[in-house]
XYZ file of C-alpha atoms in Angstrom:
703
model
C 8.753 43.365 -6.247
C 10.294 40.704 -4.443
C 8.413 37.372 -4.857
C 9.712 34.782 -2.269
C 11.882 35.761 0.801
C 15.376 34.259 1.453
C 15.801 32.409 5.192
C 19.766 32.767 6.444
C 21.755 29.432 5.766
C 21.801 26.963 8.429
C 25.259 28.850 10.371
C 23.289 32.419 9.915
C 20.379 30.575 11.264
C 22.485 28.929 13.785
C 24.008 32.243 14.872
C 21.162 34.438 14.855
C 19.151 32.093 17.203
C 20.871 34.038 19.658
C 19.397 36.938 18.715
C 16.125 36.128 17.845
C 13.354 33.550 18.164
C 13.507 29.901 15.358
C 10.243 29.793 14.071
C 8.878 26.338 13.639
C 6.792 25.096 10.334
C 5.269 21.519 9.236
C 5.349 20.983 6.133
C 3.239 18.607 3.425
C 5.324 17.788 0.517
C 4.464 15.449 -2.721
C 6.500 12.611 -1.784
C 5.591 8.924 -1.404
C 5.900 8.885 2.341
C 3.299 8.989 5.296
C 3.796 12.074 7.684
C 4.786 15.952 7.416
C 8.379 17.464 7.576
C 9.520 20.314 10.074
C 11.882 22.998 8.792
C 12.829 26.409 10.498
C 12.053 29.736 9.744
C 13.585 33.118 11.021
C 10.268 34.659 10.452
C 6.762 33.417 11.153
C 5.352 31.519 8.194
C 1.104 31.353 8.413
C -0.346 28.008 7.357
C -1.226 27.731 4.138
C 1.994 29.195 2.752
C 3.904 27.405 -0.249
C 7.687 27.667 0.056
C 10.883 26.007 -1.274
C 12.260 23.480 1.208
C 15.651 21.227 0.798
C 15.023 17.324 0.940
C 17.904 14.873 0.367
C 19.540 16.248 -2.839
C 16.482 18.359 -4.181
C 14.789 21.044 -3.777
C 10.909 20.918 -3.521
C 7.715 23.406 -3.464
C 5.671 22.329 0.080
C 2.612 23.598 1.772
C 3.334 24.676 5.738
C 0.191 23.209 7.667
C 0.666 23.920 11.149
C 3.176 26.100 13.416
C 4.562 23.547 16.202
C 5.939 25.063 19.657
C 8.749 22.698 18.614
C 9.508 20.144 16.149
C 8.916 16.335 16.264
C 12.689 15.584 16.384
C 15.695 16.983 16.999
C 16.325 20.684 16.398
C 19.832 20.365 15.586
C 18.896 17.936 12.362
C 15.979 20.491 11.174
C 17.049 22.539 7.785
C 16.037 25.816 7.182
C 12.966 27.098 4.795
C 14.659 28.159 1.030
C 12.136 30.942 0.261
C 8.696 31.655 1.332
C 6.717 32.075 -1.601
C 4.301 35.160 -1.029
C 2.992 35.739 -4.632
C -0.100 34.596 -3.883
C -2.138 34.494 -0.630
C -2.021 31.851 1.586
C -4.140 28.752 0.866
C -7.495 29.485 3.212
C -8.376 27.005 6.209
C -11.186 25.696 4.608
C -9.117 24.645 1.695
C -6.656 23.239 4.139
C -9.759 21.332 5.564
C -10.656 19.718 2.391
C -7.189 18.772 1.552
C -6.857 16.948 5.094
C -10.063 15.187 5.129
C -9.532 14.154 1.247
C -5.976 12.526 2.609
C -7.132 11.103 5.670
C -10.435 9.338 3.924
C -8.776 7.765 0.862
C -5.408 7.072 2.603
C -2.787 9.029 1.033
C -0.148 11.670 2.635
C -1.037 14.760 2.731
C 1.373 16.133 0.225
C 0.139 13.913 -2.269
C -2.956 15.623 -2.084
C -2.420 19.119 -1.551
C 0.533 19.539 -4.385
C -1.009 17.674 -7.172
C -4.049 20.194 -6.841
C -2.207 23.380 -7.805
C -1.539 24.431 -10.890
C 1.593 23.362 -12.397
C 3.337 26.850 -11.900
C 2.745 27.132 -8.458
C 4.349 23.728 -7.009
C 7.611 23.879 -9.568
C 10.787 25.254 -7.830
C 11.918 25.911 -11.592
C 8.965 28.460 -11.398
C 10.700 30.065 -9.139
C 14.717 29.697 -9.031
C 16.494 29.956 -12.471
C 17.340 31.749 -15.093
C 13.947 32.091 -16.423
C 11.761 32.525 -13.531
C 11.943 36.009 -13.810
C 9.806 36.835 -10.771
C 7.521 33.525 -10.987
C 4.799 32.052 -12.936
C 1.648 34.783 -10.996
C 3.907 38.121 -11.888
C 4.449 36.695 -15.460
C 0.584 35.809 -16.258
C -0.640 39.343 -14.650
C 2.080 40.664 -16.958
C 0.442 38.859 -19.869
C -2.842 40.228 -19.389
C -5.610 38.622 -21.129
C -7.564 41.278 -23.166
C -11.174 41.363 -22.557
C -13.287 39.635 -24.634
C -16.834 40.774 -26.680
C -19.067 40.846 -23.606
C -22.342 38.530 -23.696
C -25.207 40.044 -24.633
C -27.763 39.038 -22.026
C -30.691 37.379 -22.841
C -34.517 37.021 -21.483
C -34.431 34.538 -19.164
C -37.295 31.403 -19.985
C -40.306 31.220 -17.576
C -39.874 28.166 -15.038
C -42.417 25.901 -14.547
C -44.056 25.409 -11.663
C -41.626 21.816 -10.377
C -38.612 24.401 -11.547
C -39.486 27.654 -9.513
C -40.147 25.223 -6.466
C -36.297 23.559 -6.925
C -34.783 27.151 -7.697
C -36.733 28.667 -4.720
C -35.953 25.916 -2.443
C -32.602 26.128 -3.819
C -31.559 29.866 -3.654
C -33.550 30.017 0.219
C -31.624 27.377 1.937
C -29.870 28.757 4.901
C -26.944 26.557 6.112
C -25.916 23.246 4.631
C -28.031 20.718 2.922
C -27.939 18.573 -0.145
C -30.548 18.448 -2.477
C -31.132 15.972 -4.872
C -32.362 17.413 -8.599
C -33.988 14.369 -10.199
C -35.163 15.847 -13.230
C -35.890 13.753 -17.164
C -33.403 14.337 -19.962
C -34.915 17.705 -21.054
C -36.777 19.229 -17.904
C -34.543 22.288 -17.517
C -32.304 20.690 -14.864
C -29.989 23.660 -16.118
C -32.588 26.397 -16.000
C -32.737 25.451 -12.239
C -29.121 25.771 -11.643
C -28.691 29.235 -13.240
C -31.630 30.511 -11.373
C -30.341 29.367 -8.262
C -26.885 30.640 -9.126
C -28.340 34.410 -10.084
C -29.948 34.306 -6.288
C -26.370 33.557 -4.868
C -24.293 35.913 -6.930
C -26.640 38.853 -5.909
C -25.928 37.972 -2.202
C -22.042 38.692 -3.319
C -21.015 34.807 -2.723
C -19.184 32.146 -5.676
C -20.942 29.649 -7.637
C -18.990 26.306 -8.272
C -20.598 24.587 -11.058
C -19.017 20.740 -11.774
C -19.693 19.013 -15.210
C -17.989 15.510 -15.569
C -16.597 16.005 -18.848
C -14.530 18.480 -20.402
C -17.116 18.484 -23.712
C -20.112 19.711 -21.783
C -18.421 22.780 -21.014
C -18.801 25.254 -24.078
C -22.912 24.951 -24.279
C -22.852 25.485 -20.786
C -20.321 28.258 -20.823
C -21.755 29.982 -23.482
C -25.168 29.687 -21.022
C -23.559 31.229 -18.289
C -21.924 33.866 -19.922
C -25.131 35.398 -21.207
C -27.009 34.825 -17.810
C -24.299 36.720 -15.996
C -24.108 39.730 -18.263
C -28.312 39.587 -17.148
C -27.629 40.242 -13.835
C -24.524 42.610 -14.199
C -21.265 40.394 -13.332
C -20.192 40.421 -16.566
C -17.301 38.214 -17.572
C -17.050 37.179 -13.831
C -16.821 33.392 -15.420
C -13.743 30.797 -14.942
C -13.091 27.601 -16.497
C -11.413 24.725 -15.136
C -10.563 21.381 -16.657
C -7.875 19.159 -17.978
C -7.693 20.442 -21.585
C -6.480 23.742 -20.484
C -2.835 24.696 -21.028
C -0.617 25.245 -17.517
C -0.959 28.916 -18.027
C -4.908 28.997 -18.422
C -5.494 26.677 -15.095
C -3.076 29.166 -13.393
C -5.229 31.838 -14.717
C -8.191 30.597 -13.720
C -7.257 29.387 -10.403
C -6.241 32.823 -9.504
C -9.085 34.684 -10.601
C -10.955 31.797 -8.293
C -8.695 32.651 -5.106
C -9.158 36.326 -5.586
C -12.570 36.651 -6.241
C -12.409 37.582 -9.630
C -14.386 34.540 -10.673
C -17.932 34.731 -9.337
C -18.816 31.317 -11.118
C -15.935 28.657 -11.454
C -17.141 26.082 -14.085
C -15.112 23.010 -14.067
C -14.745 19.098 -14.229
C -13.527 17.038 -11.286
C -10.730 18.801 -10.502
C -12.444 22.106 -9.605
C -13.331 20.682 -6.511
C -9.796 21.747 -5.450
C -9.870 25.531 -6.182
C -9.676 27.858 -3.711
C -13.148 29.897 -3.417
C -12.931 32.720 -0.622
C -17.005 33.438 -0.620
C -18.437 30.356 -2.310
C -21.718 29.594 -1.119
C -23.122 27.197 -3.224
C -22.099 23.906 -4.897
C -24.205 22.254 -7.978
C -22.571 18.859 -9.537
C -24.804 18.273 -12.808
C -24.999 14.314 -13.636
C -23.904 13.457 -10.517
C -24.497 9.921 -11.484
C -20.906 10.012 -13.838
C -18.242 7.603 -13.122
C -16.126 10.307 -14.374
C -16.057 12.075 -11.288
C -13.722 9.863 -9.493
C -10.210 10.229 -10.137
C -9.011 6.675 -11.486
C -5.025 7.473 -10.338
C -2.994 9.290 -7.644
C -5.695 9.897 -5.120
C -8.969 8.500 -6.311
C -11.035 10.456 -5.118
C -14.859 11.151 -5.570
C -15.531 14.594 -6.822
C -19.070 14.307 -5.840
C -18.274 12.809 -2.446
C -15.828 15.623 -1.804
C -18.270 18.668 -3.173
C -20.757 17.083 -0.486
C -18.810 17.328 2.235
C -17.165 20.896 1.197
C -20.626 22.324 1.269
C -21.462 20.677 4.591
C -17.416 22.091 5.940
C -18.649 25.563 4.546
C -22.446 25.182 6.109
C -23.801 25.946 2.372
C -26.129 24.030 -0.067
C -24.799 21.694 -2.436
C -27.033 20.722 -5.475
C -26.731 17.090 -7.121
C -28.166 16.957 -10.330
C -29.296 14.057 -12.765
C -31.817 11.927 -14.512
C -30.489 9.022 -13.198
C -28.957 9.505 -9.957
C -26.565 6.946 -8.865
C -28.222 4.527 -6.488
C -26.175 5.593 -3.064
C -27.491 9.133 -3.787
C -31.159 7.828 -4.642
C -31.007 5.841 -1.099
C -29.892 8.941 0.712
C -33.044 10.791 -0.497
C -35.134 7.689 0.190
C -33.526 7.762 3.811
C -34.009 11.685 4.200
C -30.336 12.547 4.829
C -31.134 14.790 0.825
C -33.924 16.903 0.080
C -35.207 15.761 -3.091
C -37.125 17.987 -5.806
C -38.168 15.867 -8.770
C -38.614 17.185 -12.566
C -41.354 15.083 -13.666
C -42.093 16.656 -17.292
C -39.739 18.173 -19.860
C -39.376 21.992 -19.799
C -41.081 22.491 -23.008
C -44.509 21.437 -24.105
C -42.963 17.744 -25.713
C -43.498 14.607 -24.735
C -40.640 12.509 -23.784
C -39.585 9.986 -26.815
C -41.133 6.744 -27.416
C -38.786 3.983 -26.704
C -38.730 0.811 -28.773
C -37.142 -2.367 -28.266
C -36.195 -4.365 -31.478
C -35.967 -8.063 -31.026
C -32.491 -9.133 -32.937
C -32.559 -12.826 -32.114
C -34.401 -13.955 -35.234
C -33.359 -10.779 -37.431
C -30.889 -10.738 -40.228
C -29.098 -7.678 -39.324
C -26.826 -5.623 -42.178
C -23.707 -4.480 -40.769
C -25.521 -4.601 -37.320
C -28.737 -2.648 -38.306
C -32.166 -4.090 -38.093
C -34.532 -3.122 -41.135
C -36.329 -1.096 -38.460
C -33.699 1.025 -37.647
C -32.507 1.582 -40.986
C -36.441 2.262 -42.320
C -36.146 4.996 -39.094
C -33.496 6.511 -40.259
C -34.706 7.035 -43.604
C -37.600 8.181 -42.472
C -36.184 10.776 -40.115
C -33.839 12.260 -43.461
C -36.443 12.431 -45.455
C -38.372 14.292 -42.548
C -35.047 16.840 -42.306
C -34.631 15.579 -38.853
C -31.062 14.498 -37.538
C -30.510 11.221 -36.158
C -27.827 9.433 -33.786
C -26.325 6.300 -33.719
C -24.622 5.305 -29.964
C -22.153 2.663 -30.172
C -19.700 2.588 -27.223
C -17.085 1.313 -28.985
C -14.628 3.250 -30.337
C -12.094 1.784 -33.976
C -13.291 0.027 -36.728
C -13.868 -3.460 -35.550
C -13.065 -4.872 -31.577
C -11.171 -7.454 -32.936
C -9.337 -8.669 -36.374
C -9.380 -12.258 -36.862
C -8.162 -15.638 -39.204
C -10.974 -17.614 -40.162
C -8.815 -19.982 -41.471
C -6.908 -21.190 -38.247
C -8.956 -18.958 -35.287
C -6.087 -16.556 -34.982
C -6.656 -13.248 -33.197
C -4.758 -9.744 -32.767
C -3.992 -9.819 -29.442
C -1.788 -7.023 -27.759
C 1.495 -8.573 -27.384
C 2.084 -6.488 -23.580
C -1.751 -7.114 -22.411
C -4.454 -9.781 -21.730
C -6.956 -7.963 -24.061
C -7.453 -7.728 -28.158
C -5.888 -5.084 -30.590
C -9.106 -2.711 -32.116
C -8.785 -2.671 -35.706
C -8.442 1.447 -36.302
C -9.058 2.880 -40.106
C -6.707 5.392 -40.749
C -7.187 6.093 -44.629
C -5.311 4.265 -47.664
C -2.486 1.576 -46.251
C -2.272 3.671 -42.603
C -4.982 0.692 -41.034
C -3.267 0.059 -37.476
C -4.236 -2.131 -34.641
C -4.089 -0.406 -31.330
C -4.555 -1.083 -27.954
C -7.360 0.642 -25.880
C -5.085 -0.559 -22.516
C -1.601 0.122 -23.396
C -1.701 2.329 -26.403
C 0.256 -0.820 -28.318
C 0.574 -0.045 -31.984
C 0.964 -2.414 -35.155
C 0.352 -2.574 -39.074
C -2.587 -4.950 -39.982
C -0.689 -7.777 -40.982
C -0.975 -8.637 -45.180
C -1.407 -12.329 -43.898
C -2.259 -14.299 -40.589
C 0.911 -14.403 -38.648
C 0.115 -18.199 -37.691
C -1.024 -19.683 -40.846
C -0.815 -17.112 -43.504
C -3.612 -16.933 -44.937
C -4.317 -13.289 -46.510
C -8.357 -13.519 -45.566
C -8.434 -11.479 -42.289
C -11.634 -10.509 -41.386
C -12.975 -7.751 -38.849
C -14.557 -9.011 -35.893
C -17.934 -6.564 -34.626
C -18.213 -3.265 -35.308
C -16.846 0.059 -34.032
C -18.155 3.650 -34.488
C -15.522 4.014 -37.816
C -17.098 0.444 -39.327
C -21.054 2.055 -38.353
C -20.302 5.471 -40.102
C -18.715 4.051 -43.285
C -21.797 1.648 -43.197
C -24.121 4.717 -43.084
C -22.588 6.485 -46.010
C -23.398 3.012 -47.901
C -26.832 3.287 -47.278
C -27.287 7.183 -47.058
C -24.484 8.474 -49.776
C -26.534 11.892 -49.470
C -26.352 12.418 -46.291
C -23.873 14.288 -43.875
C -22.263 12.373 -41.157
C -20.006 13.233 -39.064
C -18.343 10.324 -35.898
C -17.741 12.047 -32.414
C -15.204 10.010 -30.075
C -12.206 9.443 -28.582
C -10.428 8.953 -32.193
C -12.336 11.975 -33.842
C -11.763 14.434 -31.219
C -7.887 14.113 -30.153
C -6.855 17.689 -31.184
C -7.813 20.402 -29.466
C -10.804 22.309 -30.016
C -12.153 19.499 -32.058
C -14.816 17.885 -30.206
C -16.301 21.690 -29.685
C -15.745 22.187 -33.560
C -17.702 19.116 -33.947
C -20.766 19.715 -31.520
C -21.367 23.174 -33.484
C -21.560 21.679 -37.002
C -24.254 19.426 -35.338
C -26.127 22.832 -33.556
C -25.907 24.313 -36.908
C -27.891 22.019 -38.963
C -24.377 20.596 -41.003
C -25.207 16.978 -39.870
C -27.777 14.594 -40.961
C -26.427 11.541 -39.177
C -24.086 11.570 -35.933
C -22.175 8.412 -34.745
C -20.989 8.868 -30.964
C -19.881 7.120 -28.153
C -20.981 8.163 -24.528
C -19.027 11.547 -25.453
C -22.491 12.451 -26.886
C -25.141 10.590 -24.497
C -25.294 13.341 -21.848
C -26.011 17.110 -21.381
C -26.270 18.039 -24.546
C -29.139 20.045 -26.175
C -29.925 19.046 -29.809
C -32.504 21.295 -31.360
C -33.043 19.059 -34.301
C -32.783 15.222 -33.163
C -35.733 12.975 -33.738
C -34.414 9.325 -33.613
C -31.747 7.854 -31.406
C -30.518 4.310 -32.271
C -28.454 2.175 -29.852
C -26.131 -0.667 -30.658
C -24.570 -3.523 -28.911
C -26.522 -2.265 -25.568
C -26.430 -6.048 -24.210
C -22.661 -5.967 -24.146
C -22.911 -4.636 -20.299
C -25.913 -6.203 -19.526
C -23.936 -9.472 -18.098
C -20.498 -7.779 -16.845
C -18.755 -8.802 -13.809
C -19.181 -5.801 -11.939
C -22.218 -5.441 -9.886
C -22.838 -1.659 -11.190
C -22.882 -2.463 -14.451
C -26.816 -3.092 -14.973
C -27.191 0.910 -13.209
C -24.481 2.053 -15.590
C -26.315 0.571 -18.496
C -29.626 2.363 -17.506
C -27.941 5.544 -16.825
C -26.259 5.644 -20.133
C -29.170 4.351 -22.233
C -31.289 6.757 -20.464
C -28.961 9.989 -21.051
C -28.427 8.808 -24.308
C -32.182 8.257 -25.370
C -33.302 12.148 -23.666
C -31.060 13.257 -26.641
C -34.199 12.724 -29.059
C -37.218 14.948 -29.074
C -36.385 17.355 -26.846
C -37.459 20.042 -29.434
C -39.112 18.457 -32.610
C -42.919 16.174 -31.876
C -42.532 12.585 -32.276
C -38.993 11.759 -30.703
C -38.044 7.797 -31.229
C -35.432 5.787 -29.264
C -34.783 2.291 -31.271
C -32.913 -0.099 -28.814
C -31.540 -3.005 -30.457
C -31.470 -6.302 -28.023
C -31.350 -9.983 -27.710
C -32.716 -9.968 -24.496
C -35.916 -7.409 -24.676
C -37.397 -8.896 -21.337
C -34.664 -7.809 -19.311
C -35.857 -5.810 -16.247
C -33.816 -2.751 -16.973
C -34.864 -2.500 -20.558
C -38.638 -2.978 -18.996
C -37.981 0.182 -17.001
C -36.443 2.326 -19.842
C -39.634 1.514 -21.872
C -42.046 3.052 -19.299
C -39.155 5.696 -18.246
C -39.438 4.573 -14.933
C -36.014 5.613 -13.245
C -37.802 5.421 -9.225
C -39.253 1.304 -10.404
C -35.442 0.576 -11.563
C -34.089 2.030 -8.404
C -36.246 0.740 -6.150
C -35.227 -2.965 -8.173
C -31.802 -2.470 -7.933
C -31.738 -1.463 -4.290
C -33.637 -4.426 -2.829
C -31.152 -6.198 -4.741
C -27.748 -4.475 -3.001
C -29.396 -4.782 0.465
C -30.482 -8.484 -0.077
C -26.546 -9.125 -0.569
C -25.076 -6.401 1.250
C -23.577 -4.247 -1.120
C -22.762 -0.526 -1.413
C -24.944 1.831 -0.187
C -25.540 -1.059 2.136
C -21.926 -1.920 2.763
C -18.633 0.215 2.513
C -15.532 -1.152 0.439
C -11.978 -0.385 -0.122
C -9.965 -2.052 -3.165
C -6.457 -2.972 -2.610
C -4.593 -3.474 -5.758
C -1.137 -4.976 -6.828
C 1.149 -4.438 -9.720
C 3.860 -6.821 -10.750
C 5.988 -8.374 -13.366
C 4.912 -11.993 -12.231
C 1.270 -12.323 -11.142
C 2.188 -14.838 -8.650
C 4.088 -11.831 -6.939
C 1.177 -10.057 -6.660
C -1.156 -12.654 -5.470
C 1.351 -13.322 -2.826
C 1.815 -9.617 -1.473
C -1.787 -9.496 -1.475
C -2.079 -12.898 0.485
C 0.488 -11.737 3.298
C -1.377 -8.139 3.592
C -4.434 -10.590 3.983
C -2.888 -11.862 6.767
C -1.944 -9.154 8.723
C -4.722 -8.571 11.172
C -4.166 -12.521 11.916
C -0.964 -11.993 12.208
C -1.219 -8.296 14.446
C -4.544 -8.791 15.761
C -3.786 -6.233 18.447
C -3.381 -3.395 15.791
C -6.819 -4.127 14.088
C -9.239 -3.590 16.694
C -12.085 -3.281 14.229
C -10.744 -6.342 12.061
C -13.730 -8.388 13.284
C -16.413 -6.094 11.575
C -14.794 -6.896 8.334
C -14.351 -9.059 5.345
C -11.060 -9.524 3.578
C -12.212 -11.253 0.499
C -9.820 -13.673 -1.423
C -6.795 -12.161 -3.526
C -7.888 -12.622 -7.102
C -6.375 -11.673 -11.186
C -8.122 -8.348 -12.027
C -10.229 -9.546 -15.492
C -7.817 -7.857 -17.713
C -4.383 -9.331 -15.916
C -1.883 -8.201 -17.722
C -1.336 -4.316 -19.019
C 1.732 -3.154 -20.526
C 3.914 -6.481 -19.368
C 2.656 -5.692 -15.637
C 0.317 -8.019 -14.336
C -2.130 -7.228 -11.645
C -4.471 -8.547 -9.091
C -6.689 -7.565 -6.302
C -8.217 -7.643 -2.817
C -11.102 -6.548 -1.819
C -12.190 -5.070 1.518
C -16.256 -4.796 2.976
C -17.822 -3.712 5.800
C -21.294 -2.507 6.975
C -19.314 0.102 9.518
C -17.626 3.162 8.156
C -15.828 4.212 10.752
C -14.673 0.881 11.548
C -13.589 0.041 7.586
C -11.591 3.440 8.046
C -9.945 2.782 11.367
C -8.608 -0.327 9.767
C -7.587 0.726 6.387
C -5.145 3.450 8.673
C -3.744 0.785 9.966
C -3.488 -1.704 7.259
C -1.925 1.019 4.776
C 1.065 1.465 6.985
C 1.770 -1.559 7.285
C 1.499 -2.515 3.732
C 4.263 -0.151 2.727
C 6.424 -2.808 4.412
C 5.277 -5.578 2.821
C 5.439 -3.763 -0.790
C 8.985 -3.772 -0.514
C 9.690 -7.245 0.833
C 8.056 -8.381 -2.568
C 8.656 -5.165 -4.869
C 5.234 -4.576 -6.265
C 3.319 -1.168 -6.991
C 0.242 -1.254 -4.774
C -2.671 1.315 -4.253
C -5.518 0.945 -2.150
C -8.972 2.385 -3.053
C -11.669 3.482 -1.118
C -15.345 3.286 -2.156
C -13.982 1.843 -5.860
C -16.398 2.198 -8.604
C -14.969 -0.884 -10.518
C -14.195 -4.357 -9.364
């Protein structure tokens, strides 16, 4: 069966135009140019159809977004569509609306939103044209039909408590759109609420999108979903979508979602762009998590797009978290969101006791207080697991010379290289910003002293010291280094769940979403590093991070305990943690932000510039800042905005590129959007003059 319909050549199209009408199509292409591109076709092409078109000397896959009555330029200049790709149905109208909104709100060309959202095979010309095309990627995928796995055995769902029941019924019974904030303490059974609500939606014949912030959270939830789906008679109708999949796996998940074969789609942030024709419910778990914000290309918030998509589809969306973002909490406080609270743990187990260890007058042993070491020993004797949380991978943050003060500096960045121990003589210094690696020098490069010492501690060094303290304990480390290989994270977590690990050392990868059955103690090292960060969101992130990791303790064992080592026990973040008082922390944090006019009481955009010289980047930003003054008639809403002075980034140089930023702020979102639309169009010409790379980010999370 043909997968594409050839379009006549320009000469043929001209000759045929006398006998048959010409159809005009407006196409979105993944090119760094604003606007859409007009082509012609001998046949009608509905919006949402993918096509192959000539673009300069290249051929590109594009998406038809409109069929105008006449082209926007001289018809004689219009080229014909090369092929119509009909191996998939046209992208649905609601998908086109979502992409259009994202392009408009985040100030990106429509093609730079649509095409990257597609699986790789659906946007590559080589997948359809050439010797190896073999009919296109979808036909090849269907030929390699994946054998059905062993069906999951249905379980008996646990009985919900009164709080869970009220929340699940409210979600399942919601008619039309509403954003529901599900605020539940760690271990309160938010997942069961999701599953019960999803079952009700599935019973109506509709689809469910369940989003999680990180890949490593999918395996445990995937198994729970498969078991529960088997119980409601929809069997293996689950698809999983995240960036760790191969191109073929992602294409299969996408097509199953678009065809309606997948009744539930479990995915990370990219799943928000999956076509789901029968979508009836969206769930965003750990809605506060920064991983929902894309940090390159289209810098979108998947959580915010989920809210918009639910409103557009007139369906409910659930935002779940033990520590909601202050933006979401404020929406609930002002009545824009419904809020349901799960104040008690689902099982009859109390929240863990949180203890602050004041380290100012203590002699620490490799970063461990006597109190923490004693507690670890007691848990080992009791046969319980313990978790040491340290959000810093590697062996040590920096290597230094005690004689002359030399430190291991990255030659390409204004950052230190981190010491990583790889065994034997394979120790390396690695930059976590640009990836630069070098062997550890035998002597100081400046003075020749061979007594180089590591400063500070990373997860590798903590793991090493725990092995010295407790030589009989089974220790595992879970961080970005130990889980590089595909499937390695799932294998390590499986060992923990199987009871084959006594002491677990981990970064943020272990802090949220995991239900460890035998974990009795959590110890937190180096939490103070985030207390005095320049970013105004740092206290919120620290509170959420510590509350989440504390919630791993004592979920199924009595007497769960959390020990946080700090030099600043009087800080409000720690005092709120002692009381498990998210609401008090949120009220205090919102009052602070309102007093100084920060989000959610203001709206922001961040213009970032990159150049070989810092002066060039700053010069571009200074010129950009002057545009509203030089062309006041083009910026009628500029008076409602504040444009701050250009400044270098905290880490100025990355990979020999200097970086600077300019913040734009307003308490009026429509005024900011109107300004950005005009401003971003003008910035392209200014950037050419300065020869800089630039990016405009709306609603930035890190400043």
